[in-house]
Amino acid sequence: MTDPDERSGKQQGDDALWKNLADDASLIDIFNHIVDDGDGPEPNLIGTGDDVTLGHVWDELEHDTGRNLQDPAEMRGAGAGGVGNVGAHRDGSGGPNDPRDRENQDHQRRSLDERGSGGGSGVGPDRDSNPESLLDDGNGSAVPAFGFMRGFPAAAGELVRLRREGGDNTRYKGVSEDQFEAKNLALRIGQALTEMSEGLECGSLVQLFIPTVSSGNRAVTLCTSSDLARVKTVHGDKFRRYHEASRAFVFDVSPSAVDSTHGVPGRVFLYKNPEWTPSVCCYRPTEYLRLAIAIDCLVQSSLAFPVFTHDPQLEPHTQIPIGVVEIMLDTQTTNLGDVFDFVSACVRRRGMFTCGSELLASETAMRRQIADTLANVSDTSNVELEHMCRALGVPFAQCWLPSSEDPNRLVAAGAPFFVNDRA
């Protein structure tokens, strides 16, 4: 049982965190682009003046738990159903306690499948609730997230148009709606997400963010849905809450968006490189927009990487990712290179691609990049690092060596280091 003083301290810490965010005017501008209140990109997270509120994100997570994602065991064999954006009431219902809204949400709500079988249990409608999004796969099963996937060509085209308006003359690879096989791609993505979820050794949330075009200001943002997520962890309820909150955030990847509104999914999408951390607590709130929610939901390590339909090594600058896979783990781990090796293989087995294996891989693979340099490193390096730490009173020192593949890339795996236990 949690000690009352501990609970009080945690509450005070949370209050202090959000008060600091609200007092910083620059951060208010940042958060004004983050959370969608259900009517477009206008925010509902931080008020003006002394009116500080966590907005509908926390409201959605804290009110009646009956509307949260149900346990997969209770939903086994459920048919197609969909979920709109968190906090969005576009059907004219009065709000979270409106009986009509509750009935509609209960009818639409589909669980995240902890067993990784979400790819075959059904699909929800897209944001416009278009019945055509419930496309049959030919075997009597709905195709998960088809409504989202079929909108990718329009989102990619709009993003290219906005970049050209901003002076970007890159000849991006075009995406033809006629030739884009949304149905096939949605099936393969669902299979890859399931394989990742089932194969990871520790508990996880695996979710995919896909670019979409906002109906109001034509901004290109990243979003996810229940059909694009898999939960498999003893902390299932908390990780589902984190997914629900992620669906309420807006990650703007338009050229006009400020860097601080990209979030982790946006940075990975734009820079086309993986991003990872052994602990989300290593991030600052401005770097990780969902930090407070992640901590509250017991998220530990995280990894995010882009997904492509064609090999990015052959088309490094002209291809737009079809999405970003984000993996949240319930355990702090330092072997994220092994995790990335596994999930990259899952993507490749489904005929898709990712990138960044030269930046994040198993220790053995990273050691190979500096094998030639290590042969010339003095055997006394560890002793010299120890003397340095003792003399300076610092707790840790390590060497970074240039990769033989790229001298501008530094690698620490296998390089000399020393931990000063006396510091």
Short mmCIF file of C-alpha atoms in Angstrom, two decimals:
data_model
loop_
_atom_site.label_atom_id
_atom_site.label_comp_id
_atom_site.label_asym_id
_atom_site.label_seq_id
_atom_site.Cartn_x
_atom_site.Cartn_y
_atom_site.Cartn_z
CA MET A 1 0.00 0.00 0.00
CA THR A 2 1.27 3.46 -0.87
CA ASP A 3 2.27 5.59 2.11
CA PRO A 4 0.10 8.75 2.51
CA ASP A 5 3.19 10.93 2.64
CA GLU A 6 4.43 9.34 -0.57
CA ARG A 7 1.10 9.99 -2.27
CA SER A 8 1.14 13.56 -1.01
CA GLY A 9 4.69 14.07 -2.25
CA LYS A 10 3.82 12.66 -5.67
CA GLN A 11 0.81 14.94 -5.94
CA GLN A 12 2.88 17.97 -4.96
CA GLY A 13 5.53 16.97 -7.49
CA ASP A 14 2.92 16.67 -10.25
CA ASP A 15 1.40 20.02 -9.31
CA ALA A 16 4.83 21.66 -9.33
CA LEU A 17 5.65 20.15 -12.73
CA TRP A 18 2.53 21.49 -14.39
CA LYS A 19 2.76 24.85 -12.61
CA ASN A 20 6.29 25.30 -13.96
CA LEU A 21 5.09 24.44 -17.44
CA ALA A 22 2.22 26.91 -17.19
CA ASP A 23 4.43 29.71 -15.84
CA ASP A 24 6.77 29.44 -18.81
CA ALA A 25 5.21 31.50 -21.61
CA SER A 26 7.27 29.79 -24.30
CA LEU A 27 6.02 26.40 -23.16
CA ILE A 28 2.42 27.58 -23.33
CA ASP A 29 2.92 28.36 -27.02
CA ILE A 30 4.41 24.90 -27.47
CA PHE A 31 1.54 23.07 -25.77
CA ASN A 32 -0.98 25.13 -27.71
CA HIS A 33 -0.07 22.98 -30.70
CA ILE A 34 -0.06 19.64 -28.94
CA VAL A 35 -3.49 18.45 -27.84
CA ASP A 36 -6.51 18.21 -30.12
CA ASP A 37 -9.76 19.10 -28.38
CA GLY A 38 -11.82 17.26 -30.95
CA ASP A 39 -12.52 20.22 -33.24
CA GLY A 40 -9.19 20.43 -35.01
CA PRO A 41 -5.76 21.58 -33.92
CA GLU A 42 -6.94 24.17 -31.41
CA PRO A 43 -5.70 23.20 -27.94
CA ASN A 44 -7.42 22.56 -24.65
CA LEU A 45 -4.45 21.78 -22.43
CA ILE A 46 -3.27 24.93 -20.70
CA GLY A 47 -5.50 27.86 -19.92
CA THR A 48 -4.71 31.53 -19.77
CA GLY A 49 -3.57 33.55 -16.80
CA ASP A 50 -3.88 31.59 -13.57
CA ASP A 51 -6.28 29.07 -15.11
CA VAL A 52 -4.10 25.99 -15.36
CA THR A 53 -5.71 22.71 -16.36
CA LEU A 54 -4.56 19.44 -17.85
CA GLY A 55 -7.54 19.64 -20.16
CA HIS A 56 -9.49 16.83 -21.70
CA VAL A 57 -6.55 14.42 -21.83
CA TRP A 58 -6.65 13.87 -18.08
CA ASP A 59 -10.45 14.22 -17.98
CA GLU A 60 -10.76 11.39 -20.45
CA LEU A 61 -8.36 9.19 -18.51
CA GLU A 62 -9.79 9.90 -15.06
CA HIS A 63 -13.56 9.79 -15.54
CA ASP A 64 -15.68 6.63 -15.50
CA THR A 65 -13.37 3.71 -16.18
CA GLY A 66 -16.25 1.85 -17.76
CA ARG A 67 -15.46 3.67 -20.99
CA ASN A 68 -11.83 2.57 -21.00
CA LEU A 69 -10.63 -0.21 -23.26
CA GLN A 70 -12.01 -3.48 -21.98
CA ASP A 71 -10.08 -6.60 -21.18
CA PRO A 72 -9.37 -8.62 -24.33
CA ALA A 73 -10.69 -11.79 -22.68
CA GLU A 74 -14.08 -10.13 -22.33
CA MET A 75 -14.05 -8.89 -25.91
CA ARG A 76 -12.97 -12.12 -27.60
CA GLY A 77 -14.69 -12.48 -30.94
CA ALA A 78 -15.98 -8.91 -30.97
CA GLY A 79 -16.94 -7.66 -34.38
CA ALA A 80 -15.91 -4.48 -36.12
CA GLY A 81 -16.05 -1.36 -34.05
CA GLY A 82 -14.30 1.96 -34.01
CA VAL A 83 -13.10 4.61 -31.65
CA GLY A 84 -12.95 8.32 -32.38
CA ASN A 85 -10.44 10.77 -30.96
CA VAL A 86 -10.20 10.99 -27.17
CA GLY A 87 -12.48 13.75 -25.93
CA ALA A 88 -14.06 14.35 -29.34
CA HIS A 89 -17.86 14.60 -29.39
CA ARG A 90 -18.68 15.27 -33.02
CA ASP A 91 -22.04 13.53 -33.05
CA GLY A 92 -23.72 16.29 -31.07
CA SER A 93 -23.55 14.50 -27.73
CA GLY A 94 -23.16 16.62 -24.67
CA GLY A 95 -19.85 15.34 -23.26
CA PRO A 96 -18.26 12.47 -21.41
CA ASN A 97 -21.30 11.79 -19.22
CA ASP A 98 -23.91 12.15 -21.93
CA PRO A 99 -25.96 8.89 -22.16
CA ARG A 100 -25.96 9.06 -25.95
CA ASP A 101 -22.17 9.42 -25.96
CA ARG A 102 -21.75 6.51 -23.53
CA GLU A 103 -23.99 4.27 -25.63
CA ASN A 104 -22.12 5.22 -28.81
CA GLN A 105 -18.70 4.72 -27.24
CA ASP A 106 -19.66 1.40 -25.68
CA HIS A 107 -20.88 0.23 -29.07
CA GLN A 108 -17.76 1.39 -30.87
CA ARG A 109 -15.07 0.62 -28.31
CA ARG A 110 -12.76 -2.20 -29.34
CA SER A 111 -10.06 -3.56 -27.05
CA LEU A 112 -6.36 -3.56 -27.72
CA ASP A 113 -5.57 -7.24 -28.07
CA GLU A 114 -3.00 -8.32 -25.47
CA ARG A 115 -2.54 -11.56 -27.36
CA GLY A 116 -1.46 -9.72 -30.49
CA SER A 117 -4.42 -10.95 -32.53
CA GLY A 118 -5.86 -7.50 -33.08
CA GLY A 119 -5.08 -7.79 -36.77
CA GLY A 120 -8.00 -10.15 -37.31
CA SER A 121 -10.57 -9.14 -34.75
CA GLY A 122 -12.03 -6.16 -36.56
CA VAL A 123 -11.53 -2.59 -37.65
CA GLY A 124 -13.01 0.71 -36.69
CA PRO A 125 -14.11 3.39 -39.11
CA ASP A 126 -11.82 6.22 -40.02
CA ARG A 127 -12.26 9.72 -38.62
CA ASP A 128 -15.13 10.40 -40.99
CA SER A 129 -16.81 7.11 -40.00
CA ASN A 130 -16.98 6.18 -43.67
CA PRO A 131 -18.46 2.65 -44.03
CA GLU A 132 -16.03 2.01 -46.88
CA SER A 133 -13.24 1.88 -44.30
CA LEU A 134 -14.67 -1.46 -43.13
CA LEU A 135 -13.12 -3.17 -46.14
CA ASP A 136 -13.36 -6.95 -46.17
CA ASP A 137 -10.16 -8.89 -46.76
CA GLY A 138 -11.96 -11.46 -48.90
CA ASN A 139 -12.16 -14.02 -46.10
CA GLY A 140 -14.90 -12.42 -44.04
CA SER A 141 -12.60 -10.35 -41.81
CA ALA A 142 -12.26 -6.60 -41.75
CA VAL A 143 -8.93 -4.98 -42.58
CA PRO A 144 -7.57 -3.07 -39.55
CA ALA A 145 -6.85 0.63 -40.03
CA PHE A 146 -7.70 0.61 -43.75
CA GLY A 147 -9.44 3.95 -43.31
CA PHE A 148 -6.21 5.50 -42.05
CA MET A 149 -3.94 3.79 -44.54
CA ARG A 150 -5.92 4.76 -47.63
CA GLY A 151 -5.42 8.42 -46.71
CA PHE A 152 -1.62 8.18 -46.87
CA PRO A 153 -1.26 9.27 -50.54
CA ALA A 154 -3.23 12.47 -49.85
CA ALA A 155 -1.18 13.19 -46.71
CA ALA A 156 2.11 12.57 -48.51
CA GLY A 157 1.02 14.76 -51.43
CA GLU A 158 -0.03 17.59 -49.12
CA LEU A 159 3.26 17.39 -47.23
CA VAL A 160 5.25 17.61 -50.48
CA ARG A 161 3.14 20.58 -51.59
CA LEU A 162 3.74 22.42 -48.31
CA ARG A 163 7.47 21.74 -48.49
CA ARG A 164 7.68 23.07 -52.03
CA GLU A 165 5.82 26.20 -50.99
CA GLY A 166 8.54 26.62 -48.37
CA GLY A 167 11.31 26.42 -50.97
CA ASP A 168 12.17 22.70 -50.77
CA ASN A 169 13.08 21.58 -54.30
CA THR A 170 13.72 17.93 -53.46
CA ARG A 171 12.20 15.57 -56.05
CA TYR A 172 10.19 13.43 -53.64
CA LYS A 173 8.98 10.01 -54.69
CA GLY A 174 5.35 10.36 -55.71
CA VAL A 175 2.58 8.24 -54.19
CA SER A 176 -0.22 7.49 -56.65
CA GLU A 177 -3.61 6.80 -55.11
CA ASP A 178 -4.43 4.44 -57.97
CA GLN A 179 -1.29 2.36 -57.45
CA PHE A 180 -1.17 2.58 -53.65
CA GLU A 181 -2.37 -0.76 -52.25
CA ALA A 182 -3.83 0.44 -48.97
CA LYS A 183 -5.64 -2.82 -48.26
CA ASN A 184 -2.55 -4.99 -48.71
CA LEU A 185 -0.34 -2.58 -46.78
CA ALA A 186 -2.80 -2.34 -43.88
CA LEU A 187 -2.86 -6.14 -43.60
CA ARG A 188 0.94 -6.39 -43.61
CA ILE A 189 1.32 -3.62 -41.05
CA GLY A 190 -1.18 -5.31 -38.74
CA GLN A 191 0.74 -8.57 -39.02
CA ALA A 192 4.06 -6.84 -38.28
CA LEU A 193 2.66 -5.07 -35.20
CA THR A 194 1.28 -8.36 -33.91
CA GLU A 195 4.58 -10.17 -34.46
CA MET A 196 6.47 -7.44 -32.61
CA SER A 197 4.08 -7.50 -29.66
CA GLU A 198 4.11 -11.27 -29.32
CA GLY A 199 7.87 -11.63 -29.79
CA LEU A 200 9.18 -8.99 -27.38
CA GLU A 201 10.46 -10.55 -24.16
CA CYS A 202 9.24 -7.76 -21.87
CA GLY A 203 5.80 -6.19 -21.64
CA SER A 204 5.06 -3.58 -24.26
CA LEU A 205 2.76 -1.23 -26.11
CA VAL A 206 3.42 -1.23 -29.86
CA GLN A 207 1.64 1.52 -31.79
CA LEU A 208 1.94 3.00 -35.28
CA PHE A 209 1.53 6.70 -36.11
CA ILE A 210 0.35 7.52 -39.65
CA PRO A 211 0.38 10.96 -41.34
CA THR A 212 -3.04 12.50 -41.96
CA VAL A 213 -4.28 15.86 -43.22
CA SER A 214 -6.19 18.04 -40.76
CA SER A 215 -9.52 19.12 -42.17
CA GLY A 216 -9.26 22.66 -40.82
CA ASN A 217 -5.86 24.15 -41.58
CA ARG A 218 -4.54 21.41 -43.92
CA ALA A 219 -1.66 20.70 -41.55
CA VAL A 220 -0.08 17.24 -41.78
CA THR A 221 -0.09 15.52 -38.39
CA LEU A 222 0.66 12.04 -37.07
CA CYS A 223 -2.08 10.04 -35.39
CA THR A 224 -2.71 6.51 -34.16
CA SER A 225 -5.76 4.37 -33.43
CA SER A 226 -6.77 1.21 -31.58
CA ASP A 227 -6.35 -0.82 -34.75
CA LEU A 228 -2.76 0.38 -34.99
CA ALA A 229 -1.79 -0.68 -31.47
CA ARG A 230 -1.00 -3.86 -29.55
CA VAL A 231 -0.72 -4.17 -25.75
CA LYS A 232 0.95 -7.09 -24.00
CA THR A 233 1.99 -6.33 -20.42
CA VAL A 234 0.99 -6.96 -16.83
CA HIS A 235 0.34 -3.20 -16.71
CA GLY A 236 -2.23 -3.50 -19.49
CA ASP A 237 -4.70 -0.97 -18.08
CA LYS A 238 -2.03 1.68 -17.63
CA PHE A 239 -0.51 1.10 -21.08
CA ARG A 240 -3.97 1.34 -22.64
CA ARG A 241 -4.38 4.68 -20.87
CA TYR A 242 -1.10 5.81 -22.38
CA HIS A 243 -2.33 4.78 -25.84
CA GLU A 244 -5.59 6.66 -25.28
CA ALA A 245 -3.62 9.77 -24.32
CA SER A 246 -1.34 9.37 -27.37
CA ARG A 247 -4.40 9.46 -29.60
CA ALA A 248 -5.35 12.85 -28.15
CA PHE A 249 -2.00 14.46 -28.91
CA VAL A 250 -1.22 16.24 -32.18
CA PHE A 251 2.27 15.74 -33.62
CA ASP A 252 2.59 18.34 -36.36
CA VAL A 253 5.10 17.50 -39.13
CA SER A 254 4.16 20.37 -41.45
CA PRO A 255 7.03 22.62 -42.56
CA SER A 256 5.53 25.56 -40.65
CA ALA A 257 5.40 23.65 -37.35
CA VAL A 258 7.87 24.59 -34.63
CA ASP A 259 10.33 21.91 -33.54
CA SER A 260 8.84 21.59 -30.07
CA THR A 261 5.49 20.38 -31.46
CA HIS A 262 6.99 17.39 -33.28
CA GLY A 263 7.35 15.12 -30.28
CA VAL A 264 9.18 11.82 -30.59
CA PRO A 265 7.00 10.49 -33.46
CA GLY A 266 7.39 13.74 -35.39
CA ARG A 267 11.18 13.86 -35.03
CA VAL A 268 11.52 10.25 -36.17
CA PHE A 269 9.22 10.93 -39.14
CA LEU A 270 11.06 14.06 -40.24
CA TYR A 271 14.67 13.01 -39.62
CA LYS A 272 14.09 9.39 -40.76
CA ASN A 273 16.17 7.94 -37.94
CA PRO A 274 15.26 5.88 -34.88
CA GLU A 275 15.10 7.48 -31.44
CA TRP A 276 15.41 5.57 -28.18
CA THR A 277 16.03 5.88 -24.46
CA PRO A 278 16.53 3.33 -21.66
CA SER A 279 14.28 5.51 -19.48
CA VAL A 280 11.72 8.13 -20.49
CA CYS A 281 12.82 10.08 -17.41
CA CYS A 282 15.95 11.02 -19.38
CA TYR A 283 13.77 13.34 -21.46
CA ARG A 284 12.74 16.89 -20.63
CA PRO A 285 9.01 17.73 -20.92
CA THR A 286 9.66 19.84 -24.03
CA GLU A 287 11.46 16.92 -25.68
CA TYR A 288 8.91 14.28 -24.71
CA LEU A 289 5.48 15.85 -24.81
CA ARG A 290 3.77 12.91 -23.07
CA LEU A 291 6.37 12.63 -20.30
CA ALA A 292 4.02 13.12 -17.34
CA ILE A 293 1.54 10.64 -18.80
CA ALA A 294 4.30 8.11 -19.51
CA ILE A 295 5.59 8.28 -15.94
CA ASP A 296 2.08 7.96 -14.54
CA CYS A 297 1.44 4.91 -16.76
CA LEU A 298 4.68 3.17 -15.69
CA VAL A 299 6.37 3.43 -19.09
CA GLN A 300 10.11 2.76 -18.81
CA SER A 301 12.20 2.35 -21.98
CA SER A 302 11.05 3.51 -25.41
CA LEU A 303 12.03 3.06 -29.04
CA ALA A 304 10.59 4.69 -32.16
CA PHE A 305 11.57 4.16 -35.79
CA PRO A 306 10.26 5.05 -39.28
CA VAL A 307 8.69 2.56 -41.69
CA PHE A 308 9.01 2.76 -45.48
CA THR A 309 7.49 0.92 -48.44
CA HIS A 310 10.80 1.02 -50.35
CA ASP A 311 14.40 0.57 -49.24
CA PRO A 312 15.53 3.95 -47.81
CA GLN A 313 19.17 3.09 -48.61
CA LEU A 314 18.26 3.29 -52.30
CA GLU A 315 16.05 6.35 -51.86
CA PRO A 316 17.48 8.10 -48.80
CA HIS A 317 16.09 11.60 -49.31
CA THR A 318 13.10 11.33 -51.61
CA GLN A 319 10.85 8.89 -49.77
CA ILE A 320 8.27 9.86 -47.16
CA PRO A 321 7.76 7.29 -44.35
CA ILE A 322 4.36 5.63 -44.26
CA GLY A 323 4.46 5.90 -40.49
CA VAL A 324 6.39 5.67 -37.25
CA VAL A 325 6.33 2.64 -34.94
CA GLU A 326 6.62 3.51 -31.25
CA ILE A 327 7.41 0.79 -28.72
CA MET A 328 6.96 1.45 -25.01
CA LEU A 329 8.41 -1.12 -22.59
CA ASP A 330 7.41 -1.81 -18.99
CA THR A 331 11.03 -2.55 -18.01
CA GLN A 332 14.16 -0.42 -18.15
CA THR A 333 16.53 -2.10 -20.58
CA THR A 334 19.94 -1.25 -22.00
CA ASN A 335 19.75 -3.79 -24.82
CA LEU A 336 17.54 -1.69 -27.09
CA GLY A 337 19.91 -2.59 -29.93
CA ASP A 338 18.71 -6.19 -29.69
CA VAL A 339 15.11 -4.98 -29.54
CA PHE A 340 15.64 -2.90 -32.69
CA ASP A 341 17.23 -5.85 -34.50
CA PHE A 342 14.14 -7.95 -33.74
CA VAL A 343 11.48 -5.39 -34.70
CA SER A 344 13.40 -4.42 -37.86
CA ALA A 345 13.32 -8.07 -38.91
CA CYS A 346 9.54 -8.13 -38.28
CA VAL A 347 9.13 -5.17 -40.62
CA ARG A 348 11.33 -6.70 -43.34
CA ARG A 349 9.46 -10.02 -43.21
CA ARG A 350 6.30 -8.13 -44.19
CA GLY A 351 7.94 -6.52 -47.21
CA MET A 352 8.60 -3.12 -45.60
CA PHE A 353 11.75 -1.32 -44.55
CA THR A 354 13.25 0.83 -41.80
CA CYS A 355 16.64 2.44 -41.27
CA GLY A 356 19.16 3.27 -38.56
CA SER A 357 20.83 -0.10 -37.98
CA GLU A 358 24.19 1.66 -38.17
CA LEU A 359 23.11 3.83 -35.21
CA LEU A 360 21.35 1.25 -33.05
CA ALA A 361 22.12 -2.47 -33.10
CA SER A 362 23.31 -5.29 -30.88
CA GLU A 363 26.59 -4.78 -29.05
CA THR A 364 28.26 -7.35 -31.30
CA ALA A 365 27.21 -5.46 -34.43
CA MET A 366 28.34 -2.12 -33.00
CA ARG A 367 31.70 -3.59 -31.97
CA ARG A 368 32.35 -4.59 -35.58
CA GLN A 369 32.21 -0.94 -36.60
CA ILE A 370 35.28 -0.11 -34.48
CA ALA A 371 37.12 -3.45 -34.64
CA ASP A 372 40.01 -1.99 -36.65
CA THR A 373 40.38 0.99 -34.32
CA LEU A 374 40.20 -1.15 -31.18
CA ALA A 375 43.20 -3.14 -32.38
CA ASN A 376 45.28 0.04 -32.07
CA VAL A 377 43.97 1.12 -28.66
CA SER A 378 46.44 0.75 -25.82
CA ASP A 379 45.85 -2.08 -23.34
CA THR A 380 46.40 0.42 -20.52
CA SER A 381 43.47 2.63 -21.53
CA ASN A 382 41.21 1.35 -18.75
CA VAL A 383 43.91 2.03 -16.16
CA GLU A 384 44.42 5.54 -17.50
CA LEU A 385 40.68 6.21 -17.34
CA GLU A 386 40.67 4.98 -13.76
CA HIS A 387 43.47 7.39 -12.79
CA MET A 388 41.56 10.21 -14.49
CA CYS A 389 38.35 9.46 -12.59
CA ARG A 390 40.17 9.18 -9.25
CA ALA A 391 42.07 12.42 -9.77
CA LEU A 392 39.06 14.44 -10.91
CA GLY A 393 36.53 12.77 -8.62
CA VAL A 394 34.16 12.03 -11.49
CA PRO A 395 31.96 8.90 -11.45
CA PHE A 396 32.44 7.69 -14.99
CA ALA A 397 34.63 7.97 -18.08
CA GLN A 398 34.55 6.20 -21.44
CA CYS A 399 36.06 6.43 -24.90
CA TRP A 400 34.15 6.98 -28.14
CA LEU A 401 35.91 5.69 -31.23
CA PRO A 402 35.25 6.56 -34.90
CA SER A 403 33.43 3.95 -36.93
CA SER A 404 35.31 2.37 -39.82
CA GLU A 405 32.13 2.74 -41.88
CA ASP A 406 31.81 6.46 -41.25
CA PRO A 407 34.49 8.49 -39.41
CA ASN A 408 31.83 11.04 -38.43
CA ARG A 409 30.04 8.37 -36.40
CA LEU A 410 31.36 7.58 -32.91
CA VAL A 411 30.80 4.23 -31.20
CA ALA A 412 31.28 3.29 -27.53
CA ALA A 413 30.44 -0.46 -27.67
CA GLY A 414 33.62 -2.35 -26.77
CA ALA A 415 35.62 0.83 -26.18
CA PRO A 416 37.52 1.38 -22.87
CA PHE A 417 35.56 2.77 -19.91
CA PHE A 418 35.73 3.02 -16.13
CA VAL A 419 33.13 3.36 -13.38
CA ASN A 420 34.35 5.12 -10.24
CA ASP A 421 32.47 3.53 -7.34
CA ARG A 422 34.13 5.89 -4.87
CA ALA A 423 32.88 9.12 -6.45
#
